[in-house]
XYZ file of C-alpha atoms in Angstrom:
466
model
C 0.000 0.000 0.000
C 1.296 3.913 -1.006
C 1.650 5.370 1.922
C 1.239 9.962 2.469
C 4.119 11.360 4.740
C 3.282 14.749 5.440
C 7.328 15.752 6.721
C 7.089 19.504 8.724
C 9.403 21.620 7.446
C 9.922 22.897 11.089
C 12.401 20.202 12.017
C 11.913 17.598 9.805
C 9.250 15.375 11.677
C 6.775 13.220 9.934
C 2.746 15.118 11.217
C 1.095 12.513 9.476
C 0.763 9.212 7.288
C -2.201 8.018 5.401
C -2.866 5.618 2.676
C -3.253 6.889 -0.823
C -6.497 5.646 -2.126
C -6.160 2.904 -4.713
C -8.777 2.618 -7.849
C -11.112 0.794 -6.245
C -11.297 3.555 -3.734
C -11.649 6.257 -6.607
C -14.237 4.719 -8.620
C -16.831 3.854 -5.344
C -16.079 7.610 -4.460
C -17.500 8.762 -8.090
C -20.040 6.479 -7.826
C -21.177 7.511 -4.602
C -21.342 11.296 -6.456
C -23.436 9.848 -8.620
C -25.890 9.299 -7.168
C -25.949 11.820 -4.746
C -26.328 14.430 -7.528
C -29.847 13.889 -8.196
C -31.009 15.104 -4.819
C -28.094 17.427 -4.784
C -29.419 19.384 -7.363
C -32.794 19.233 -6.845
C -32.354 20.701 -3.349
C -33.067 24.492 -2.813
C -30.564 27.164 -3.399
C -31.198 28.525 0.165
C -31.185 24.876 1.487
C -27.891 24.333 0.010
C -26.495 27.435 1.398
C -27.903 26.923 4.854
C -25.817 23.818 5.403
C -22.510 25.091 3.622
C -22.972 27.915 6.135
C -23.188 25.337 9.171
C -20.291 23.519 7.880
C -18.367 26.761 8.059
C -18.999 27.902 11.170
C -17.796 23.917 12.475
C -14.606 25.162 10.906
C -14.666 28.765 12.688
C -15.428 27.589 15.734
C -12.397 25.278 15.429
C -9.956 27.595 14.433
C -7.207 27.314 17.007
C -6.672 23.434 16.209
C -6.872 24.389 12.221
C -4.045 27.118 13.039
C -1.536 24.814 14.721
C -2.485 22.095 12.057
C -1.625 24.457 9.593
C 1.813 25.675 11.084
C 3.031 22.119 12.127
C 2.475 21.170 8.250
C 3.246 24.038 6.133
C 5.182 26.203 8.326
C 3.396 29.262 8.692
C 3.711 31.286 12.129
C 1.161 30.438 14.637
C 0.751 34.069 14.713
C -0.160 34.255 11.302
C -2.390 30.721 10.247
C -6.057 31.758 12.065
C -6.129 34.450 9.598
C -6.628 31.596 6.793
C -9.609 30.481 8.675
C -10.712 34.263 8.762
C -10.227 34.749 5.132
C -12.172 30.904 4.644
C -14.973 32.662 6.517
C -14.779 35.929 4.481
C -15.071 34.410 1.082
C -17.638 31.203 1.682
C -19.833 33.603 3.500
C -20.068 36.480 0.639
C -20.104 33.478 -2.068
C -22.966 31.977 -0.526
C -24.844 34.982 0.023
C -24.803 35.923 -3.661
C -25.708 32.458 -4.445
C -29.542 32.950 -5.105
C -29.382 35.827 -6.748
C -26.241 34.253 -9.372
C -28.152 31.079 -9.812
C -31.392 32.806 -10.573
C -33.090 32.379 -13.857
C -32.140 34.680 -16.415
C -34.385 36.471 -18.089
C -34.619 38.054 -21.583
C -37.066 40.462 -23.131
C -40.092 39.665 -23.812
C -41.431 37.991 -27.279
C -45.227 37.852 -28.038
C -46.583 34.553 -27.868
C -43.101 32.785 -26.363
C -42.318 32.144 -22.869
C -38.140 32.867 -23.119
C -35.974 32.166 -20.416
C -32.521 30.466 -19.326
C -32.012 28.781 -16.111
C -28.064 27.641 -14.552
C -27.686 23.857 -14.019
C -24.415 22.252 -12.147
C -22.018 20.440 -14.064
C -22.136 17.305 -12.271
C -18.885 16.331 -10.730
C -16.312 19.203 -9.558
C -12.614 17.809 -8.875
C -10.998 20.402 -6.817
C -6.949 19.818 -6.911
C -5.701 22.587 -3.512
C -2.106 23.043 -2.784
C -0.148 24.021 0.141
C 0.366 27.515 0.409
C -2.825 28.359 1.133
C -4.612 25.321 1.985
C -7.837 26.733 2.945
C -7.946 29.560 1.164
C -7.408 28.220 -2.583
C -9.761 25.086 -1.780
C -12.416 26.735 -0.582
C -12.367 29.409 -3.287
C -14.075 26.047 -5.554
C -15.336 24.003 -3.094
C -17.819 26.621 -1.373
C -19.506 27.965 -5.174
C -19.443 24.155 -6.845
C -21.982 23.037 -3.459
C -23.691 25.820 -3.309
C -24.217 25.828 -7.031
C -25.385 22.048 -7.006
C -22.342 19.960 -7.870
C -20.647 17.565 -5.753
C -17.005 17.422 -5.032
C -13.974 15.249 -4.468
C -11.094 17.161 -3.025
C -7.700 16.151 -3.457
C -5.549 17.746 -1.733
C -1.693 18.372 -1.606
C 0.013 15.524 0.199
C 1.630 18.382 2.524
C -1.667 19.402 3.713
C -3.359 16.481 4.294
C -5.398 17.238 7.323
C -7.129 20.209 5.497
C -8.883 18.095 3.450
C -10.029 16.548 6.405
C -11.193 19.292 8.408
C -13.124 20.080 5.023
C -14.619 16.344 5.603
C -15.719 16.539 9.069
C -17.016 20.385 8.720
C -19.375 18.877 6.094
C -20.402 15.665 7.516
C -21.149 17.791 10.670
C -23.190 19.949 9.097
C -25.208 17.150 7.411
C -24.519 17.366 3.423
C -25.725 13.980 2.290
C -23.145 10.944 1.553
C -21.702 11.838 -1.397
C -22.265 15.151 -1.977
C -18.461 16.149 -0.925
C -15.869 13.684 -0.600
C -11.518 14.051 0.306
C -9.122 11.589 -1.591
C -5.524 11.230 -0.992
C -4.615 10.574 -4.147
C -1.173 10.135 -6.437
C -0.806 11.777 -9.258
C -1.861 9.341 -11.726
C -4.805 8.760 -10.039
C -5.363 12.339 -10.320
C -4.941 12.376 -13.908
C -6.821 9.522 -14.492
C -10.115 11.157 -13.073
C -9.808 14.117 -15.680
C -8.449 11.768 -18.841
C -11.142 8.793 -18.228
C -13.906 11.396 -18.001
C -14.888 10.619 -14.605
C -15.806 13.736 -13.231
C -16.907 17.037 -15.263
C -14.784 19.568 -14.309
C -11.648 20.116 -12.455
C -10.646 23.253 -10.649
C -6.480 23.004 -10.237
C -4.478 25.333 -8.276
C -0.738 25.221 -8.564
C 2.319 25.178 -10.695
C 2.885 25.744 -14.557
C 4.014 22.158 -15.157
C 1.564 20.832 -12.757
C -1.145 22.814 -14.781
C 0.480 21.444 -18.010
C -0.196 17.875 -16.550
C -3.585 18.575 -15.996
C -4.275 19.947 -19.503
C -2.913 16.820 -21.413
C -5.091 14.513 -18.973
C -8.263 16.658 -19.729
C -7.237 16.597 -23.142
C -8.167 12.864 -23.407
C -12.067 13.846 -22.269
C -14.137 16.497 -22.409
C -14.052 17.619 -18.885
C -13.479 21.202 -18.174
C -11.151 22.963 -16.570
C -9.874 25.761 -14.884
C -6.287 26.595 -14.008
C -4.791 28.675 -11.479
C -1.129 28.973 -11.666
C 1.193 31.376 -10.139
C 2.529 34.609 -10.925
C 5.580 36.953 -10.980
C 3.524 39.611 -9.553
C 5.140 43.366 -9.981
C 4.797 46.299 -7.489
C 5.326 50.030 -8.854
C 5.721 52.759 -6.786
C 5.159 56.017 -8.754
C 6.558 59.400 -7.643
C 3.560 60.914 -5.716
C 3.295 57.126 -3.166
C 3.155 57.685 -0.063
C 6.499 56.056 0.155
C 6.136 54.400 4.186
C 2.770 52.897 3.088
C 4.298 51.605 0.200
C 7.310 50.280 1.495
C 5.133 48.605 4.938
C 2.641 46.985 2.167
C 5.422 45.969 -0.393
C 7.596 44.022 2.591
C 4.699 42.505 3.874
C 3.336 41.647 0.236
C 6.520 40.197 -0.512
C 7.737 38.372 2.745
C 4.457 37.444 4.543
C 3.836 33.128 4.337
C 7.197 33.133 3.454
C 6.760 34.517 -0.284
C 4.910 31.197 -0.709
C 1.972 33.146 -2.183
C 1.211 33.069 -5.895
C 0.444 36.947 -5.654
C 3.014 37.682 -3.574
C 5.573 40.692 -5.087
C 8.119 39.373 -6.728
C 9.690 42.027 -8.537
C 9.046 46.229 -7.530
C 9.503 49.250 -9.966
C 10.017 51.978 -8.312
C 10.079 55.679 -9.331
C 13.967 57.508 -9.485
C 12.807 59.889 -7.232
C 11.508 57.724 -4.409
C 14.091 54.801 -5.177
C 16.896 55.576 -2.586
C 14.320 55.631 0.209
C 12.243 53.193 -0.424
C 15.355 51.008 -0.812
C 16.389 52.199 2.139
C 12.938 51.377 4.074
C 12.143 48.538 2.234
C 15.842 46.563 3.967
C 15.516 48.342 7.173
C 11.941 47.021 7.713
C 12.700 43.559 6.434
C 15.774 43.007 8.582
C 13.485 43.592 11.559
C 11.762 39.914 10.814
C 12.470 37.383 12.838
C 12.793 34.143 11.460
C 12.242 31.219 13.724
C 10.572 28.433 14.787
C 7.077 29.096 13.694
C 5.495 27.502 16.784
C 6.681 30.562 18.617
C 4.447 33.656 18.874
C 7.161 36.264 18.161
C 8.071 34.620 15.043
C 7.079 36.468 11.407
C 9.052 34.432 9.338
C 8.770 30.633 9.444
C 10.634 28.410 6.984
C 10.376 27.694 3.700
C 7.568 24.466 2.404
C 11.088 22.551 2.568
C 14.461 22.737 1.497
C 14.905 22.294 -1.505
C 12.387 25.350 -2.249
C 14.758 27.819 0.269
C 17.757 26.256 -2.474
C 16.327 26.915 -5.309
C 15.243 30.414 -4.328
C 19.144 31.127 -2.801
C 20.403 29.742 -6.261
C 18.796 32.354 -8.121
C 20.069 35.125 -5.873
C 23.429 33.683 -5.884
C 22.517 33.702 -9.419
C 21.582 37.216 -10.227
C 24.557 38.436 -8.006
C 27.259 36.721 -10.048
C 25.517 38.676 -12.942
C 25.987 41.945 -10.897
C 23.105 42.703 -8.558
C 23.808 43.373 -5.444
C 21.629 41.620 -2.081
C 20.816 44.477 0.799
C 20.737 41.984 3.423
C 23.046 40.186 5.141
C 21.738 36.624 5.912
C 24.175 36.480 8.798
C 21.657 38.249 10.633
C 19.111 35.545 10.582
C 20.823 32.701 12.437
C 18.409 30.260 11.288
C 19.292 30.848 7.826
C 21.372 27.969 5.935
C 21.836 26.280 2.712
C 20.130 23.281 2.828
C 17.644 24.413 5.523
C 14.018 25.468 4.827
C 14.834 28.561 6.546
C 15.896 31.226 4.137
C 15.863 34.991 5.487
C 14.575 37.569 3.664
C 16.186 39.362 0.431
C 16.401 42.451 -1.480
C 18.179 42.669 -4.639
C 19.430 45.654 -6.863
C 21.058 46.347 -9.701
C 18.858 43.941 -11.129
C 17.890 43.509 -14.469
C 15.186 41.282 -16.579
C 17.895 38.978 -18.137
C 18.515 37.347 -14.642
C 15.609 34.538 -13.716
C 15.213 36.251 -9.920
C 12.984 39.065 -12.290
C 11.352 36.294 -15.256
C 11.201 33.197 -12.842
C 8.705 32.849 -9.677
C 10.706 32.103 -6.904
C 7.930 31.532 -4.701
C 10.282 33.086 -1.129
C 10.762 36.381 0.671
C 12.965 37.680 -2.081
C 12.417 40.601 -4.210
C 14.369 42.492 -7.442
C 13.969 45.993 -7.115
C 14.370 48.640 -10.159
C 14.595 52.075 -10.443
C 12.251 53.705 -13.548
C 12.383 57.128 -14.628
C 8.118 56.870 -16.006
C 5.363 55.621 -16.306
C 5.945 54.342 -19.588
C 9.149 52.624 -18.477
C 6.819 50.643 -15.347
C 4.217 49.882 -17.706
C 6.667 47.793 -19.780
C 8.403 46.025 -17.478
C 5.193 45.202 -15.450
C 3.939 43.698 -18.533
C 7.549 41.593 -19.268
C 6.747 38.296 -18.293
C 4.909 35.430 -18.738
C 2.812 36.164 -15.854
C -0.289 38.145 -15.374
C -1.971 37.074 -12.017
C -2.203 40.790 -10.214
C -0.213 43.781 -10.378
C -0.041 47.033 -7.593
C 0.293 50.620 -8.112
C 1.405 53.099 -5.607
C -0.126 56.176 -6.320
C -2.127 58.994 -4.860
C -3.825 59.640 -8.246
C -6.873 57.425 -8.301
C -7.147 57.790 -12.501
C -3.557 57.605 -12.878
C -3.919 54.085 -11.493
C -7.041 53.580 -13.582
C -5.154 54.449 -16.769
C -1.685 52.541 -15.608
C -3.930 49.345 -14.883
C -5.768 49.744 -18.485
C -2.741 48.761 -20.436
C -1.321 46.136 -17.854
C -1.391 42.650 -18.778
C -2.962 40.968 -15.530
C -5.925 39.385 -13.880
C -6.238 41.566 -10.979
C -5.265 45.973 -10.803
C -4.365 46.968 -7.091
C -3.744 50.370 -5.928
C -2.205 51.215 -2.237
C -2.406 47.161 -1.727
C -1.477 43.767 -2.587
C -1.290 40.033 -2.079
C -5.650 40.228 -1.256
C -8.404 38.514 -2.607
C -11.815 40.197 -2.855
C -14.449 37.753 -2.897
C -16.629 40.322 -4.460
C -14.343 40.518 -7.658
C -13.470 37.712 -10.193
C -9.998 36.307 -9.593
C -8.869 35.281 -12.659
C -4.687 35.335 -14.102
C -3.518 35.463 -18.040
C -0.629 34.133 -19.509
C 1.000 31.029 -18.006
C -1.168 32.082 -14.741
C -3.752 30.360 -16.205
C -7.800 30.539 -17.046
C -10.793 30.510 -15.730
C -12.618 32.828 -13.038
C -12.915 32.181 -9.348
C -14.660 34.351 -6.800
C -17.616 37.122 -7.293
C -20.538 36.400 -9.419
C -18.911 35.807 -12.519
C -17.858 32.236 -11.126
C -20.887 30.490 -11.133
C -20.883 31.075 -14.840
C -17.204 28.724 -14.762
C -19.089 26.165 -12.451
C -22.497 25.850 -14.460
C -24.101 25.206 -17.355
C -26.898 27.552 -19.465
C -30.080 25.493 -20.055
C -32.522 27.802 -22.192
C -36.069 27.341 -22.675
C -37.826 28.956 -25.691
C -41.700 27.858 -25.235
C -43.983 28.814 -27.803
C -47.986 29.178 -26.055
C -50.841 27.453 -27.464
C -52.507 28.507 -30.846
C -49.331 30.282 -32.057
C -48.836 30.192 -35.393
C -45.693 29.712 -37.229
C -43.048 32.277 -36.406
């Protein structure tokens, strides 16, 4: 039997084994979908919502045990993870409440002699495929709107976040969502695969890297399941001459350093105007070296390790990288005792002198590491911003309200911030271009992404041809 080892990148102890689910396990879990969707669907809107909002507030009310569960398998600091459970909250509770109104029929105008009208129907099946970094977060961005929508769903979740997918389980068998209706899997990757290529579910909502979202499309190449694809960014900060420079450099360290980096809209790379640059600079590595990077289990930590090693190596490889090219890293790691090669915990980093041949400003890196550039215009920001083959979010400094209207207008990204970053607002779609994928989660527009349009075009009795 395949055995799960989720291994803590803390200090290098195994939190938990379980037994990946063979194919026998798979298919009884599809057809146990199955047949719940009938009555799944069938069942009121409000009804649906009503016990999606019970399972979520099992899952509030258990937030302390979620939060250490969290930190002892990803690493986050306990003084961070409950705020994953408050952002859980945020976005199932607005999704559900626009449910009714999103899954409403939709009408059209009005045609003598024809009744004319489209209704919203689930797709059947949703796979949801959640990663680590945000376990809660990114799963529940699907999970939440396929229910409440009328779909079941099979979670699989990453094998470093196991127990997520199980506090998803027992939130919704305590809140009484009939067998079948939503289901967790620890599952391998074929498995996975096979799910999406045999054609056993209908759509798949994946959250994670380029390759892995590569993998995904081939397998749903072989069927005609949908899917949607969520997958990273290089996300760019600019800072324009009128910023209110200690906002933006308080935001752009914490945007860039907070989970560890380990956030797909986390900054990765910051533009900043030639007559702020020296001082933001300046602010940007005095603020950072102030983090303490520790054991995460400790309250006074703000900077826990890395998902594992070999991510805190990769990341130091492309600083070591970009500085035998010529930049130059602002912070001395020396500072940070914890920080080692081949240990998860890598401090934080800012470079200069950078430029866009060196993969720390092309590359996600996925750490508390950040390029920095200085720009002499708008113009200048705009095209850098826009060099890459990401396009998840992008943040403008600014006090100039249409400035940041007109700078977001011709930037090539899912999401325009100004005076912020690194957020989700459940009221707006969340949706990346380029390699950061397809698809829209969040606000209204998802239901579209997790439904299908029925339309009904009745013609009344006695109506002639026409």
């Amino acid at each position: 039997m395949s055995v799960l080892r989720c291994v803590s990148p803390i200090d290098g102890r195994v939190v938990v084994e379980r037994p990946l689910a063979d194919r026998t396990a798979v298919e009884a879990a599809v057809r146990r979908a199955r047949l719940a969707l009938t009555g799944w669907r069938a069942t009121p809107v409000e009804e649906r919502a009503a016990l999606l909002h019970r399972a979520i507030d099992h899952m509030v009310e258990r937030r302390e045990a979620i939060a250490r569960e969290l930190t002892l398998q990803m690493g986050r600091p306990i003084a961070h993870s409950p705020g994953e459970v408050r952002g859980l909250e945020e976005r199932a509770r607005h999704m559900l409440g626009i449910a009714p109104d999103a899954l409403g029929p939709v009408p059209v105008p009005e045609k003598p002699g024809f009744t004319r009208f489209m209704r919203r129907e689930p797709l059947g099946i949703v796979l949801v495929v959640a990663p680590w970094n945000y376990p809660y977060l990114t799963a529940v961005n699907a999970i939440v709107p396929a229910l409440v929508a009328g779909n079941c769903v099979i979670l699989k979740h990453s094998h470093q976040t196991p127990l997520c997918a199980e506090r998803f389980q027992e939130a919704m068998d305590a809140a009484g969502l009939p067998e079948g209706v939503f289901q967790h899997l620890h599952m391998d990757h074929a498995l996975t695969a096979a799910l999406l290529a045999e054609g056993l579910v209908d759509h798949a909502v994946f959250t994670g890297s380029v390759a892995g979202g590569h993998a995904m499309q081939r397998a749903a190449g072989e069927s005609f399941c949908g899917l949607a694809l969520e997958l990273g960014g290089k996300d760019p900060a600019y800072v324009r001459a009128d910023a209110d420079l200690a906002h933006a450099v308080e935001n752009l360290v914490d945007g860039a350093c907070f989970n560890a980096g380990q956030s797909c809209c986390g900054i990765e790379r910051i533009y900043v105007h030639e007559t702020l640059y020296e001082d933001f600079v300046a602010g940007y590595v005095e603020l950072a070296s102030r983090y303490v990077l520790d054991d995460p289990l400790l309250p006074a930590t703000t900077l826990g390790p890395m998902v594992r090693p070999q991510a805190a190596d990769f990341a130091r490889g492309q600083v070591a990288e970009a500085v035998r090219a010529g930049a130059r890293a602002l912070i001395d790691p020396k500072r940070f005792p914890r920080e080692a090669p081949g240990s998860a915990y890598m401090a934080p980093q800012a470079l200069v002198e950078v430029d866009h041949s060196m993969r720390v400003m092309r590359e996600e890196s996925f750490a508390p590491i950040v390029g920095i550039m200085k720009v002499r215009t708008d113009e200048e920001a705009v095209a850098l911003m826009n060099d890459s083959a990401y396009g998840l979010t992008a943040a403008i400094w600014t006090r100039d309200l249409e400035a940041a209207v007109r700078i977001g207008e011709r930037l090539e990204t899912g999401t325009v911030f100004m005076n912020r970053c690194d957020y989700l607002d459940p009221a707006l779609a969340w949706v990346g271009v380029k390699d950061s994928g397809r698809g829209v989660a969040l606000s209204k527009l998802a239901f579209e992404h997790l439904t299908r349009p029925k339309s009904f075009h009745l013609r009344h009795p006695g109506r002639g041809p026409g």
